[in-house]
Coordinates of C-alpha atoms in Angstrom, one line a residue:
Chain A
M1 CA 6.4 -14.6 -8.0
I2 CA 3.3 -13.1 -6.0
S3 CA 5.2 -14.0 -2.8
L4 CA 8.3 -12.0 -4.2
A5 CA 6.3 -9.1 -5.2
V6 CA 4.5 -8.9 -1.8
Y7 CA 7.6 -9.3 0.3
F8 CA 9.7 -6.9 -1.7
R9 CA 7.1 -4.3 -1.3
L10 CA 6.6 -5.1 2.5
F11 CA 10.4 -4.9 3.1
D12 CA 10.4 -1.4 1.5
R13 CA 7.4 -0.1 3.3
L14 CA 8.6 -1.5 6.7
F15 CA 12.4 -0.9 6.6
L16 CA 13.6 1.2 3.6
N17 CA 11.1 3.9 3.3
P18 CA 12.3 7.0 5.6
G19 CA 8.6 7.3 6.9
S20 CA 8.0 3.5 7.3
L21 CA 7.1 1.8 10.4
F22 CA 10.4 0.6 11.8
P23 CA 12.5 3.6 11.3
T24 CA 9.8 5.6 12.8
I25 CA 9.2 3.5 16.0
F26 CA 12.9 2.6 16.6
N27 CA 14.0 6.1 15.7
Y28 CA 16.7 5.2 13.1
K29 CA 17.4 6.4 9.7
P30 CA 17.1 3.7 7.0
P31 CA 20.3 2.9 5.1
H32 CA 20.3 4.7 1.7
L33 CA 21.3 1.7 -0.3
V34 CA 19.6 2.6 -3.5
D35 CA 17.7 5.4 -5.0
P36 CA 14.1 5.2 -3.5
Q37 CA 12.8 5.7 -7.0
I38 CA 14.7 2.5 -8.2
I39 CA 13.0 0.5 -5.3
T40 CA 9.7 1.8 -6.5
A41 CA 10.4 1.0 -9.8
I42 CA 11.5 -2.7 -9.0
S43 CA 8.4 -3.1 -6.7
N44 CA 6.1 -2.1 -9.6
S45 CA 7.9 -4.3 -12.2
L46 CA 7.5 -7.2 -9.7
D47 CA 3.7 -6.3 -9.8
Y48 CA 3.6 -6.4 -13.5
C49 CA 5.4 -9.6 -13.6
V50 CA 2.5 -11.1 -11.6
I51 CA 0.1 -9.9 -14.3
L52 CA 2.2 -11.5 -17.1
I53 CA 2.3 -14.9 -15.2
L54 CA -1.4 -14.6 -14.6
T55 CA -1.9 -13.8 -18.3
I56 CA -0.1 -17.1 -19.2
A57 CA -1.8 -19.1 -16.6
I58 CA -5.3 -17.9 -17.4
T59 CA -5.0 -18.2 -21.3
K60 CA -3.6 -21.7 -21.1
N61 CA -6.1 -23.0 -18.6
Y62 CA -9.2 -21.2 -20.5
L63 CA -8.1 -22.7 -23.9
T64 CA -7.3 -26.0 -22.6
I65 CA -10.7 -26.3 -20.8
K66 CA -12.4 -25.0 -23.9
G67 CA -10.7 -27.8 -26.0
V68 CA -8.2 -25.9 -28.0
T69 CA -5.2 -28.2 -28.5
D70 CA -2.5 -25.9 -29.3
P71 CA -2.9 -22.5 -27.3
T72 CA 0.7 -21.4 -28.0
F73 CA -0.3 -18.7 -30.6
P74 CA -3.0 -17.0 -28.3
L75 CA -0.7 -17.3 -25.3
I76 CA 2.0 -15.4 -27.2
I77 CA -0.6 -12.8 -28.2
N78 CA -2.2 -12.4 -24.9
F79 CA 1.2 -12.1 -23.4
S80 CA 2.2 -9.5 -25.8
I81 CA -0.9 -7.6 -25.2
S82 CA -0.5 -7.6 -21.5
F83 CA 3.1 -6.4 -22.0
L84 CA 2.1 -3.6 -24.2
L85 CA -0.6 -2.4 -21.7
I86 CA 2.0 -2.6 -18.9
I87 CA 4.5 -0.4 -21.1
L88 CA 1.8 2.0 -22.1
N89 CA 0.7 2.6 -18.3
F90 CA 4.0 1.9 -16.5
Q91 CA 4.6 4.0 -13.5
W92 CA 8.1 4.7 -11.9
Q93 CA 7.5 7.0 -9.0
S94 CA 4.4 5.7 -7.3
R95 CA 2.6 2.4 -6.7
P96 CA 0.3 1.7 -9.7
I97 CA -3.1 0.9 -9.0
I98 CA -3.9 -2.3 -10.9
H99 CA -7.5 -3.5 -11.5
F100 CA -6.8 -7.1 -12.2
I101 CA -10.3 -7.5 -13.4
I102 CA -9.6 -5.6 -16.4
F103 CA -6.8 -7.6 -17.3
F104 CA -8.9 -10.9 -16.6
I105 CA -11.7 -9.7 -18.7
T106 CA -9.3 -8.6 -21.7
I107 CA -7.6 -11.9 -21.4
I108 CA -10.9 -14.0 -21.2
L109 CA -12.3 -12.0 -24.1
I110 CA -9.3 -12.5 -26.5
S111 CA -9.0 -16.2 -25.5
E112 CA -12.8 -16.7 -26.2
S113 CA -12.4 -14.9 -29.8
Y114 CA -9.5 -17.2 -30.5
Y115 CA -11.5 -20.2 -29.4
W116 CA -14.3 -19.3 -31.9
L117 CA -11.6 -18.6 -34.6
D118 CA -10.3 -22.0 -34.0
H119 CA -13.6 -23.6 -33.8
F120 CA -14.9 -22.0 -37.1
F121 CA -11.7 -22.8 -38.9
H122 CA -11.0 -26.0 -37.1
K123 CA -8.5 -28.1 -39.3
K124 CA -9.3 -26.1 -42.2
I125 CA -6.3 -23.8 -42.0
A126 CA -2.8 -24.0 -41.1
P127 CA -1.8 -22.6 -37.6
Y128 CA 0.0 -19.1 -37.9
G129 CA -1.4 -18.6 -41.1
Y130 CA -2.8 -15.3 -42.6
I131 CA -6.2 -15.6 -40.7
H132 CA -4.5 -16.1 -37.5
L133 CA -2.1 -13.1 -38.1
G134 CA -5.2 -11.0 -39.2
W135 CA -7.0 -11.9 -35.9
A136 CA -3.8 -11.0 -33.9
T137 CA -3.4 -7.7 -35.7
L138 CA -7.1 -6.9 -35.0
I139 CA -6.9 -7.8 -31.5
I140 CA -3.8 -5.7 -30.8
L141 CA -5.2 -2.7 -32.8
L142 CA -8.4 -3.0 -30.8
T143 CA -6.7 -3.2 -27.3
I144 CA -4.4 -0.2 -28.1
G145 CA -7.3 1.8 -29.3
V146 CA -9.3 0.9 -26.2
N147 CA -6.5 2.0 -23.9
M148 CA -5.9 5.2 -25.8
A149 CA -9.6 6.0 -25.3
L150 CA -9.4 4.9 -21.8
P151 CA -6.0 4.8 -20.4
L152 CA -5.8 2.7 -17.2
Q153 CA -4.3 5.8 -15.5
A154 CA -7.9 7.4 -16.0
L155 CA -9.2 4.8 -13.6
Q156 CA -6.9 6.2 -10.9
G157 CA -8.5 8.9 -9.3
S158 CA -8.3 10.4 -5.8
Y159 CA -11.6 9.8 -3.7
L160 CA -10.7 12.3 -0.8
D161 CA -13.2 14.6 -1.3
F162 CA -15.9 11.8 -1.9
F163 CA -15.1 9.9 1.4
S164 CA -14.6 13.4 3.4
S165 CA -18.4 13.9 2.8
S166 CA -20.6 14.1 5.9
F167 CA -22.5 11.0 4.7
F168 CA -19.4 8.8 5.9
V169 CA -19.7 9.8 9.5
H170 CA -23.2 8.4 9.8
F171 CA -24.3 4.7 10.5
L172 CA -25.5 4.2 6.9
G173 CA -22.4 5.6 5.2
I174 CA -20.1 3.4 7.3
M175 CA -21.9 0.4 6.8
L176 CA -22.2 0.8 3.2
V177 CA -18.4 1.1 3.0
A178 CA -18.1 -1.9 5.3
V179 CA -20.2 -3.9 2.9
L180 CA -18.9 -2.7 -0.5
I181 CA -15.2 -2.4 0.1
P182 CA -14.7 -6.3 0.5
I183 CA -16.4 -6.9 -2.8
L184 CA -13.8 -4.9 -4.6
P185 CA -10.8 -7.0 -4.1
W186 CA -13.0 -10.1 -4.5
L187 CA -13.7 -8.8 -8.1
G188 CA -10.1 -7.9 -8.7
I189 CA -10.8 -4.1 -8.4
S190 CA -8.1 -2.1 -6.4
I191 CA -9.6 -0.4 -3.4
P192 CA -9.3 3.5 -3.2
T193 CA -6.0 4.3 -1.6
E194 CA -7.8 6.5 1.1
M195 CA -9.2 3.2 2.4
Y196 CA -5.8 1.5 3.2
N197 CA -3.4 4.3 3.6
N198 CA -3.6 6.5 6.8
M199 CA -7.1 7.9 6.6
T200 CA -6.2 11.2 8.7
D201 CA -6.4 13.4 5.3
L202 CA -10.0 12.9 5.3
I203 CA -11.7 16.2 6.6
P204 CA -13.8 14.7 9.4
I205 CA -10.8 12.8 10.8
S206 CA -8.5 16.1 10.5
T207 CA -11.1 17.9 12.3
N208 CA -11.3 15.6 15.0
L209 CA -7.5 15.8 15.4
N210 CA -7.6 19.6 15.4
A211 CA -10.2 19.8 18.1
I212 CA -8.5 17.3 20.4
Y213 CA -5.1 19.3 19.9
Q214 CA -7.0 22.6 20.9
S215 CA -8.1 21.1 24.2
V216 CA -7.5 17.9 25.6
N217 CA -11.1 17.7 27.1
A218 CA -12.7 18.8 23.7
T219 CA -15.8 17.0 22.4
V220 CA -14.7 15.3 19.1
P221 CA -17.1 16.5 16.5
Y222 CA -17.2 13.1 14.6
P223 CA -16.3 10.3 16.9
E224 CA -17.9 7.5 14.4
N225 CA -16.1 7.7 11.1
L226 CA -14.2 5.7 8.4
Y227 CA -11.0 5.7 10.5
S228 CA -12.4 5.1 14.0
V229 CA -14.9 2.5 12.8
F230 CA -13.9 0.8 9.3
A231 CA -10.1 1.0 9.5
T232 CA -10.1 0.0 13.0
F233 CA -12.5 -2.9 13.1
S234 CA -13.2 -4.0 9.4
Y235 CA -9.7 -4.1 8.0
L236 CA -7.8 -6.5 10.0
G237 CA -5.4 -8.2 7.5
G238 CA -7.0 -6.2 4.5
A239 CA -10.4 -5.9 3.2
G240 CA -12.7 -8.5 4.6
S241 CA -10.7 -8.9 7.6
T242 CA -8.8 -11.7 6.0
L243 CA -6.1 -12.2 8.8
A244 CA -8.4 -14.8 10.2
I245 CA -7.9 -17.0 7.0
S246 CA -4.2 -16.9 7.6
I247 CA -4.4 -18.1 11.0
W248 CA -6.7 -20.8 10.1
L249 CA -4.5 -22.1 7.4
L250 CA -1.5 -22.4 9.6
F251 CA -3.5 -25.3 11.2
N252 CA -4.8 -26.7 8.1
Q253 CA -4.4 -30.6 7.6
R254 CA -3.2 -30.1 4.0
K255 CA 0.4 -29.1 3.4
K256 CA -0.2 -26.8 0.7
Y257 CA -2.7 -24.6 2.7
Q258 CA -0.3 -24.7 5.6
K259 CA 2.5 -23.2 3.4
L260 CA 0.0 -20.6 2.2
G261 CA -0.7 -19.8 5.8
W262 CA 3.1 -19.6 6.7
F263 CA 3.7 -17.0 3.7
S264 CA 0.5 -15.2 4.2
I265 CA 0.5 -14.4 7.8
I266 CA 3.2 -11.7 8.0
P267 CA 1.9 -9.6 5.0
S268 CA -1.6 -10.1 6.5
I269 CA -0.5 -8.8 9.9
F270 CA 0.5 -5.6 7.8
N271 CA -2.7 -5.6 6.0
N272 CA -1.8 -7.1 2.8
N273 CA -4.0 -9.9 1.8
Q274 CA -2.6 -10.3 -1.9
L275 CA -1.2 -13.6 -1.4
L276 CA -4.7 -14.9 0.0
L277 CA -6.5 -13.2 -2.9
F278 CA -4.5 -15.3 -5.4
G279 CA -3.4 -18.1 -3.4
L280 CA -6.5 -19.7 -1.9
P281 CA -7.9 -18.0 -4.1
I282 CA -10.4 -15.6 -2.9
M283 CA -10.7 -13.5 -6.1
L284 CA -13.9 -14.3 -8.1
R285 CA -14.7 -17.3 -5.7
P286 CA -18.5 -16.9 -4.8
I287 CA -18.0 -18.9 -1.5
M288 CA -15.6 -16.7 -0.1
L289 CA -17.6 -13.2 -0.6
L290 CA -20.1 -13.7 2.2
P291 CA -17.6 -14.3 5.0
M292 CA -15.6 -11.2 3.8
I293 CA -18.8 -9.0 3.9
L294 CA -20.0 -10.4 7.2
S295 CA -16.5 -10.0 8.8
S296 CA -16.3 -6.4 7.6
T297 CA -19.9 -5.6 8.4
I298 CA -20.1 -7.1 11.9
G299 CA -16.6 -5.5 12.7
S300 CA -18.1 -2.1 11.9
L301 CA -21.1 -2.6 13.6
I302 CA -19.4 -3.7 17.0
G303 CA -17.1 -0.7 16.6
F304 CA -19.9 1.8 15.8
T305 CA -22.0 0.6 18.7
A306 CA -19.2 0.6 21.1
I307 CA -18.2 4.1 20.2
K308 CA -21.8 5.3 20.0
L309 CA -22.4 4.1 23.7
N310 CA -19.2 5.7 24.9
I311 CA -17.7 2.3 25.8
L312 CA -14.5 3.0 23.6
K313 CA -12.6 6.1 22.7
P314 CA -12.6 6.6 19.0
A315 CA -9.3 6.3 17.1
I316 CA -8.3 10.1 16.3
F317 CA -4.5 10.3 16.0
N318 CA -2.0 9.4 13.4
V319 CA -0.2 6.1 13.8
P320 CA 3.2 5.1 12.2
M321 CA 2.8 4.2 8.4
N322 CA 1.8 0.6 7.8
S323 CA 1.0 -0.2 11.4
P324 CA -0.9 -3.5 12.0
R325 CA -4.6 -2.7 12.0
L326 CA -4.9 -5.0 15.0
L327 CA -3.2 -2.3 16.9
L328 CA -4.7 0.8 15.4
G329 CA -7.7 1.1 17.8
F330 CA -5.3 0.9 20.8
L331 CA -2.6 3.3 19.5
A332 CA -4.8 5.9 17.9
S333 CA -7.1 6.4 20.9
Q334 CA -3.8 7.0 22.8
N335 CA -3.2 3.5 24.5
H336 CA -6.8 2.9 25.3
W337 CA -6.9 -0.6 26.6
P338 CA -10.7 -1.4 26.0
S339 CA -10.2 -0.5 22.4
L340 CA -7.5 -3.2 22.1
L341 CA -9.8 -5.8 23.7
A342 CA -12.7 -4.7 21.6
V343 CA -10.4 -5.1 18.4
L344 CA -9.4 -8.6 19.7
L345 CA -13.0 -9.6 20.2
V346 CA -13.8 -8.6 16.6
F347 CA -10.9 -10.6 15.6
A348 CA -12.2 -13.6 17.4
V349 CA -15.7 -13.2 15.8
T350 CA -13.9 -13.2 12.3
L351 CA -12.2 -16.4 13.2
L352 CA -15.5 -17.9 14.0
I353 CA -17.1 -16.5 10.7
Y354 CA -14.3 -17.9 8.6
Q355 CA -14.0 -21.1 10.1
P356 CA -16.9 -23.1 8.3
F357 CA -16.0 -21.7 5.0
L358 CA -12.5 -22.4 5.0
K359 CA -13.3 -25.9 6.2
Y360 CA -15.4 -26.3 3.0
V361 CA -12.9 -24.7 0.6
T362 CA -9.9 -26.5 1.7
K363 CA -11.6 -29.9 1.5
E364 CA -12.9 -29.0 -2.0
V365 CA -11.9 -31.5 -4.8
N366 CA -10.5 -29.7 -7.8
Chain B
M1 CA 2.0 -28.2 12.8
R2 CA 5.1 -27.3 15.0
T3 CA 6.2 -24.8 12.2
S4 CA 3.0 -23.2 12.1
K5 CA 2.9 -22.8 16.0
F6 CA 6.4 -21.4 16.0
I7 CA 5.5 -18.9 13.3
L8 CA 2.1 -18.0 15.2
F9 CA 4.2 -17.5 18.3
L10 CA 6.9 -15.3 16.5
S11 CA 4.1 -13.3 14.8
T12 CA 2.5 -12.6 18.2
I13 CA 5.8 -11.5 19.7
L14 CA 6.3 -9.1 16.7
L15 CA 3.0 -7.5 17.3
I16 CA 3.7 -7.1 20.9
V17 CA 7.2 -5.5 20.3
I18 CA 5.6 -3.2 17.6
G19 CA 2.9 -2.5 19.8
I20 CA 5.0 -1.4 22.7
F21 CA 7.4 0.7 20.6
S22 CA 4.5 2.3 18.7
S23 CA 2.8 3.2 22.0
I24 CA 6.0 5.0 23.2
W25 CA 6.2 6.8 19.8
M26 CA 2.4 7.8 19.9
T27 CA 2.9 9.4 23.3
K28 CA 5.9 11.4 22.3
Q29 CA 4.3 12.5 19.2
H30 CA 1.2 13.5 20.7
H31 CA 2.9 15.8 23.0
N32 CA 5.0 17.4 20.3
D33 CA 2.0 17.8 18.0
H34 CA 0.0 19.2 20.8
A35 CA 2.7 21.8 21.6
I36 CA 2.9 22.7 17.9
Q37 CA -0.9 23.0 17.3
T38 CA -1.1 25.2 20.5
A39 CA 2.0 27.3 19.9
K40 CA 1.3 31.1 20.1
I41 CA 4.6 32.1 18.5
S42 CA 4.9 33.0 14.9
P43 CA 8.4 33.9 14.1
V44 CA 10.0 36.0 11.5
I45 CA 12.9 34.0 10.0
F46 CA 15.5 35.8 8.0
I47 CA 18.1 34.3 5.6
P48 CA 21.1 36.5 4.5
G49 CA 22.6 36.4 1.1
S50 CA 25.9 35.1 -0.1
S51 CA 29.0 35.8 1.6
A52 CA 26.9 37.4 4.5
T53 CA 26.9 36.1 8.0
I54 CA 24.0 35.6 10.6
N55 CA 24.8 39.2 11.8
R56 CA 23.7 40.6 8.4
F57 CA 20.5 42.0 9.8
D58 CA 21.6 43.4 13.1
D59 CA 21.2 47.1 11.8
L60 CA 17.7 46.2 10.5
F61 CA 16.8 44.9 13.9
T62 CA 18.1 47.9 15.6
S63 CA 16.1 50.1 13.3
I64 CA 12.9 48.1 13.9
N65 CA 13.6 48.1 17.6
K66 CA 13.8 51.9 17.4
Q67 CA 10.5 52.3 15.7
S68 CA 8.7 50.3 18.3
K69 CA 9.6 52.6 21.3
G70 CA 8.2 51.7 24.6
T71 CA 8.1 48.0 23.7
P72 CA 10.9 45.5 24.8
A73 CA 13.3 44.8 22.0
T74 CA 12.3 41.8 19.7
P75 CA 14.4 38.8 20.8
V76 CA 16.7 37.4 18.1
L77 CA 17.9 33.8 17.8
K78 CA 20.8 33.2 15.4
L79 CA 21.3 29.7 14.2
Q80 CA 24.2 28.8 11.8
V81 CA 24.2 25.6 9.8
N82 CA 27.6 24.3 9.5
K83 CA 29.1 22.4 6.7
D84 CA 28.7 19.1 8.3
G85 CA 25.1 19.8 9.1
S86 CA 25.4 20.6 12.8
F87 CA 23.8 23.7 14.1
T88 CA 25.5 26.6 16.2
Y89 CA 23.0 28.7 18.1
N90 CA 23.6 32.3 19.2
G91 CA 20.8 34.0 21.6
K92 CA 17.4 32.5 22.5
L93 CA 13.6 33.3 22.1
A94 CA 11.6 34.8 25.0
T95 CA 8.5 32.9 25.4
N96 CA 6.4 35.9 25.9
N97 CA 6.9 37.4 22.4
R98 CA 4.6 36.1 19.9
Q99 CA 6.7 37.3 16.8
P100 CA 10.5 36.9 17.5
F101 CA 13.1 37.2 14.8
I102 CA 15.2 34.1 13.8
V103 CA 18.2 34.3 11.4
I104 CA 19.2 31.1 9.8
G105 CA 22.7 31.4 8.0
F106 CA 25.1 29.1 6.5
E107 CA 28.8 28.4 7.1
D108 CA 29.0 27.6 3.3
N109 CA 27.7 30.9 2.0
S110 CA 29.5 30.9 -1.5
D111 CA 27.3 32.0 -4.5
S112 CA 26.3 29.2 -6.9
Y113 CA 23.3 27.3 -7.9
D114 CA 24.5 24.1 -6.6
N115 CA 25.2 25.7 -3.1
I116 CA 21.6 27.1 -3.2
K117 CA 20.2 23.7 -3.5
R118 CA 22.3 22.6 -0.6
Q119 CA 21.4 25.5 1.5
A120 CA 17.7 24.6 1.0
K121 CA 18.2 21.3 2.2
W122 CA 20.2 22.6 5.2
L123 CA 17.3 25.0 5.8
A124 CA 14.7 22.2 6.0
S125 CA 16.8 20.5 8.5
A126 CA 17.2 23.8 10.4
M127 CA 13.4 24.5 10.2
N128 CA 12.6 21.0 11.5
A129 CA 15.2 21.5 14.5
L130 CA 13.7 24.8 15.5
Q131 CA 10.2 23.2 15.4
Q132 CA 11.3 20.5 17.8
T133 CA 12.7 23.2 20.2
Y134 CA 10.2 26.0 20.0
H135 CA 7.1 24.3 18.7
F136 CA 5.9 26.8 16.1
R137 CA 3.9 26.0 13.0
D138 CA 3.1 29.6 11.7
F139 CA 6.1 31.7 10.4
S140 CA 6.9 34.6 8.0
A141 CA 10.1 34.7 5.9
I142 CA 12.4 37.3 4.6
G143 CA 15.3 36.5 2.2
H144 CA 18.0 39.1 1.3
S145 CA 19.7 38.3 -2.2
N146 CA 20.4 34.7 -2.3
G147 CA 18.5 34.1 1.0
G148 CA 15.4 34.7 -1.2
L149 CA 16.5 31.8 -3.4
D150 CA 17.0 29.6 -0.6
W151 CA 13.4 30.2 0.6
T152 CA 12.1 29.5 -2.8
E153 CA 14.0 26.3 -3.2
Y154 CA 12.7 25.4 0.2
L155 CA 9.0 26.1 -0.5
E156 CA 9.3 24.2 -3.8
N157 CA 11.0 21.1 -2.5
Y158 CA 11.0 20.7 1.2
Y159 CA 8.1 22.7 2.6
N160 CA 5.1 20.6 4.0
I161 CA 1.8 22.1 4.8
N162 CA 1.2 19.4 7.3
D163 CA 4.2 20.4 9.4
F164 CA 4.4 24.3 8.7
H165 CA 2.4 27.3 7.5
I166 CA 4.1 30.1 6.0
K167 CA 2.1 33.3 5.7
T168 CA 4.3 35.9 4.0
L169 CA 7.5 35.6 2.1
M170 CA 9.7 38.8 1.4
T171 CA 12.6 38.7 -0.7
L172 CA 15.0 41.5 -0.9
G173 CA 17.1 42.1 -4.2
T174 CA 16.9 38.3 -4.9
P175 CA 18.4 37.6 -8.3
Y176 CA 16.0 34.9 -9.6
N177 CA 17.6 34.8 -13.0
F178 CA 21.2 35.4 -11.3
S179 CA 23.1 38.1 -13.1
E180 CA 21.1 37.6 -16.4
S181 CA 19.7 41.2 -17.2
S182 CA 18.1 39.9 -20.5
T183 CA 14.3 39.4 -20.3
T184 CA 14.5 36.4 -22.7
K185 CA 17.4 34.4 -21.6
Q186 CA 16.6 32.1 -18.7
T187 CA 19.2 30.4 -16.4
A188 CA 18.9 26.9 -15.3
M189 CA 17.8 27.9 -11.9
L190 CA 15.1 30.1 -13.1
T191 CA 13.9 27.4 -15.4
D192 CA 14.0 24.8 -12.5
L193 CA 12.1 27.2 -10.0
M194 CA 9.5 27.8 -12.8
D195 CA 9.1 24.1 -13.5
N196 CA 8.5 23.3 -9.8
S197 CA 6.4 26.4 -9.0
D198 CA 3.3 24.3 -8.6
N199 CA 4.6 23.1 -5.4
L200 CA 4.4 26.6 -4.0
P201 CA 1.8 27.0 -1.1
T202 CA -1.4 28.4 -2.9
D203 CA -2.2 30.7 0.2
L204 CA 1.2 32.3 0.3
T205 CA 1.6 36.1 -0.1
V206 CA 5.0 37.2 -1.7
Y207 CA 6.6 40.8 -1.8
S208 CA 9.6 40.9 -3.9
V209 CA 11.6 44.1 -3.4
A210 CA 14.1 45.3 -5.8
G211 CA 16.8 47.9 -5.2
S212 CA 17.8 50.2 -7.9
E213 CA 20.3 52.9 -8.2
D214 CA 19.7 53.7 -11.8
Y215 CA 16.7 51.4 -12.7
S216 CA 18.8 48.9 -14.2
D217 CA 20.6 47.1 -11.4
D218 CA 21.1 47.9 -7.5
G219 CA 24.9 47.6 -8.1
I220 CA 25.2 43.9 -8.1
V221 CA 21.8 42.4 -9.2
P222 CA 20.1 43.4 -12.5
V223 CA 16.4 44.6 -11.7
Q224 CA 15.3 42.3 -14.5
S225 CA 16.6 39.3 -12.5
V226 CA 14.7 40.4 -9.6
L227 CA 11.7 41.0 -11.7
S228 CA 12.0 37.4 -13.1
G229 CA 10.4 36.3 -9.9
K230 CA 7.1 37.0 -11.5
Y231 CA 7.6 34.0 -13.8
I232 CA 7.7 31.8 -10.6
F233 CA 5.1 33.2 -8.4
Q234 CA 2.5 34.7 -10.4
K235 CA -0.8 32.5 -10.6
Q236 CA 0.9 30.1 -8.2
V237 CA 0.5 31.9 -4.9
K238 CA -2.3 33.7 -3.3
K239 CA -0.6 37.3 -4.1
Y240 CA 2.4 38.5 -5.6
T241 CA 3.7 42.1 -5.4
Q242 CA 6.7 43.6 -7.0
I243 CA 8.1 46.7 -5.3
T244 CA 11.2 48.8 -6.4
V245 CA 13.0 51.1 -3.9
S246 CA 15.4 53.8 -5.2
G247 CA 17.6 56.5 -4.0
D248 CA 19.8 56.3 -0.9
N249 CA 20.4 52.8 0.6
A250 CA 19.0 51.2 -2.4
E251 CA 22.2 49.6 -3.2
H252 CA 22.4 45.8 -2.9
S253 CA 24.0 45.4 0.3
N254 CA 22.3 48.2 2.1
L255 CA 18.7 47.0 1.0
P256 CA 17.8 45.4 4.4
E257 CA 18.6 48.8 6.2
N258 CA 16.8 51.0 3.6
P259 CA 14.0 52.9 5.4
E260 CA 11.4 51.9 2.9
V261 CA 12.2 48.3 3.3
V262 CA 12.1 48.7 7.1
Q263 CA 8.6 50.4 6.6
L264 CA 7.5 47.5 4.3
I265 CA 8.5 44.8 6.8
Q266 CA 6.7 46.8 9.5
E267 CA 3.5 47.0 7.4
Y268 CA 3.2 43.8 5.6
I269 CA 4.8 41.3 8.1
L270 CA 5.2 42.8 11.6
N271 CA 1.8 44.7 11.9
N272 CA -0.2 42.7 9.5
K273 CA -3.3 41.6 11.2
S274 CA -3.9 38.7 8.9
N275 CA -0.6 37.1 10.0
D276 CA -2.2 36.7 13.5
N277 CA -4.7 34.0 12.4
H278 CA -3.5 30.8 13.6
S279 CA -3.3 28.1 11.0
R280 CA -5.0 24.7 11.7
R281 CA -3.5 21.3 10.5
R282 CA -5.2 20.2 7.3

């Protein structure tokens, strides 16, 4: 299901959308097969299906581990609540920002409350009795109440002004982003869109662009910034530079990890690591957090230092939408070959960082 | 393992192909963007009304050139968008004139809301084509009658501040509420324009000129219909000014040649110093 959602969205973003990568670089008009809003709605629906399937899986596993013999009723309730939250927050026209951690916490709390209900009234009441229905009613009303007080859309803000501040063109600001951003997807929190879409709307980056257009020999006012450092060197395959994981998985001895490598490599090249987040999994797995932070931080460190010492030209220009981050440094500095070599060097470093952790994770016994 | 090696090989080839074509695109785009950013021209773009052709403003241009004695006549480029979307050009721009005139007309110049929507889309493609050739970003706009509706529709649905910067819009006898003279009845078009008015550029200056023979209409368009523009532009754009001209040459078709209108164009568009400030990409 996750593969279907990821590949459908990738197909839209690479081929169907008029501003997408292949129509832009190959200069063709994408076929207007279906209304773009319908494609967005289908894509969003697939993402929501992933949530529903995760709801079922987490509820069943959690309650089975807890010793609940028949988790059917809480499973239905959790599914209904997830479905209700999706309907209340459904978006047709743009990609929804889904914080999986909110769904996970909600599902776990509800499952835990059912466990205590079952534990307290164990064998004393019939299943699906009034007490169960009362519990279900209370849970549903509570969830709707919380959602009305804090709708999920309230968490979808724009951080354009925040990331445009001058703090993020200095070493500390950039390194802070490099350290903290990988933690977000690990926790199941969606990354701000400004971090994975083209960053050229940020003021320091557009200022650089204006300066260079006014004069080819102009001094760029903010050479080290989130676009030239973080986006170029710390986002190879997604937050935490997880493209290295896909490469290693391709050559793993165990078939199931090899298959994960096959399916995840193409999305990873185009900066989507959702298959790895759920498939490995990376999300909420403590051992994977350290290499993600290390890869991101070391990448930014190398990039910042190289630009500061004038070894590399900073990334300044807009690149086609959804371009692979491996190529961003090269393209956005107007085909500066040392930038490409530097990114490949950073990629090699991330391969070395992830290797021991993946060796441990893929040998783990469930 | 063989499958994995094959997938890795294919992925590498894909990256190389994307890299090569993206690199070519980057070089081309950079030259184009550089030319646009450093362009010195800031044309005034005219759109005639329904049933009018691209020659509609010839008398206006003659009047303007007469007033600017001693200076060369302003070059005029006329572009007609044909029904199949192709363009027919007439005239050309001189590179040494900073504020040339461009007229954009439409082969299909019938009067209906549906056609106005079509014309706005054609206008968008014409603007892009003009930018590709002449590399300008700043411009001012004048629309006579339905031409003003074309501009409004374009600004609400197609205009992109990253690609263009419009400084001033002047509409002459534009029927924002079509032929409705009532102040309470709103046509579907006016309702739609009001609904989408938050897409209008917030730094735009708008002058809406109404002609009036007898303070009720200009012979074709009710004054109230022109005045309905306030419901679209007020509080959405930087400045909105409503001007009514009357007397001789205030009749609808003669508005572009009306001496007061010529004076307004001279004052607010051609001689306006604030129009000289080049915009920067956001």
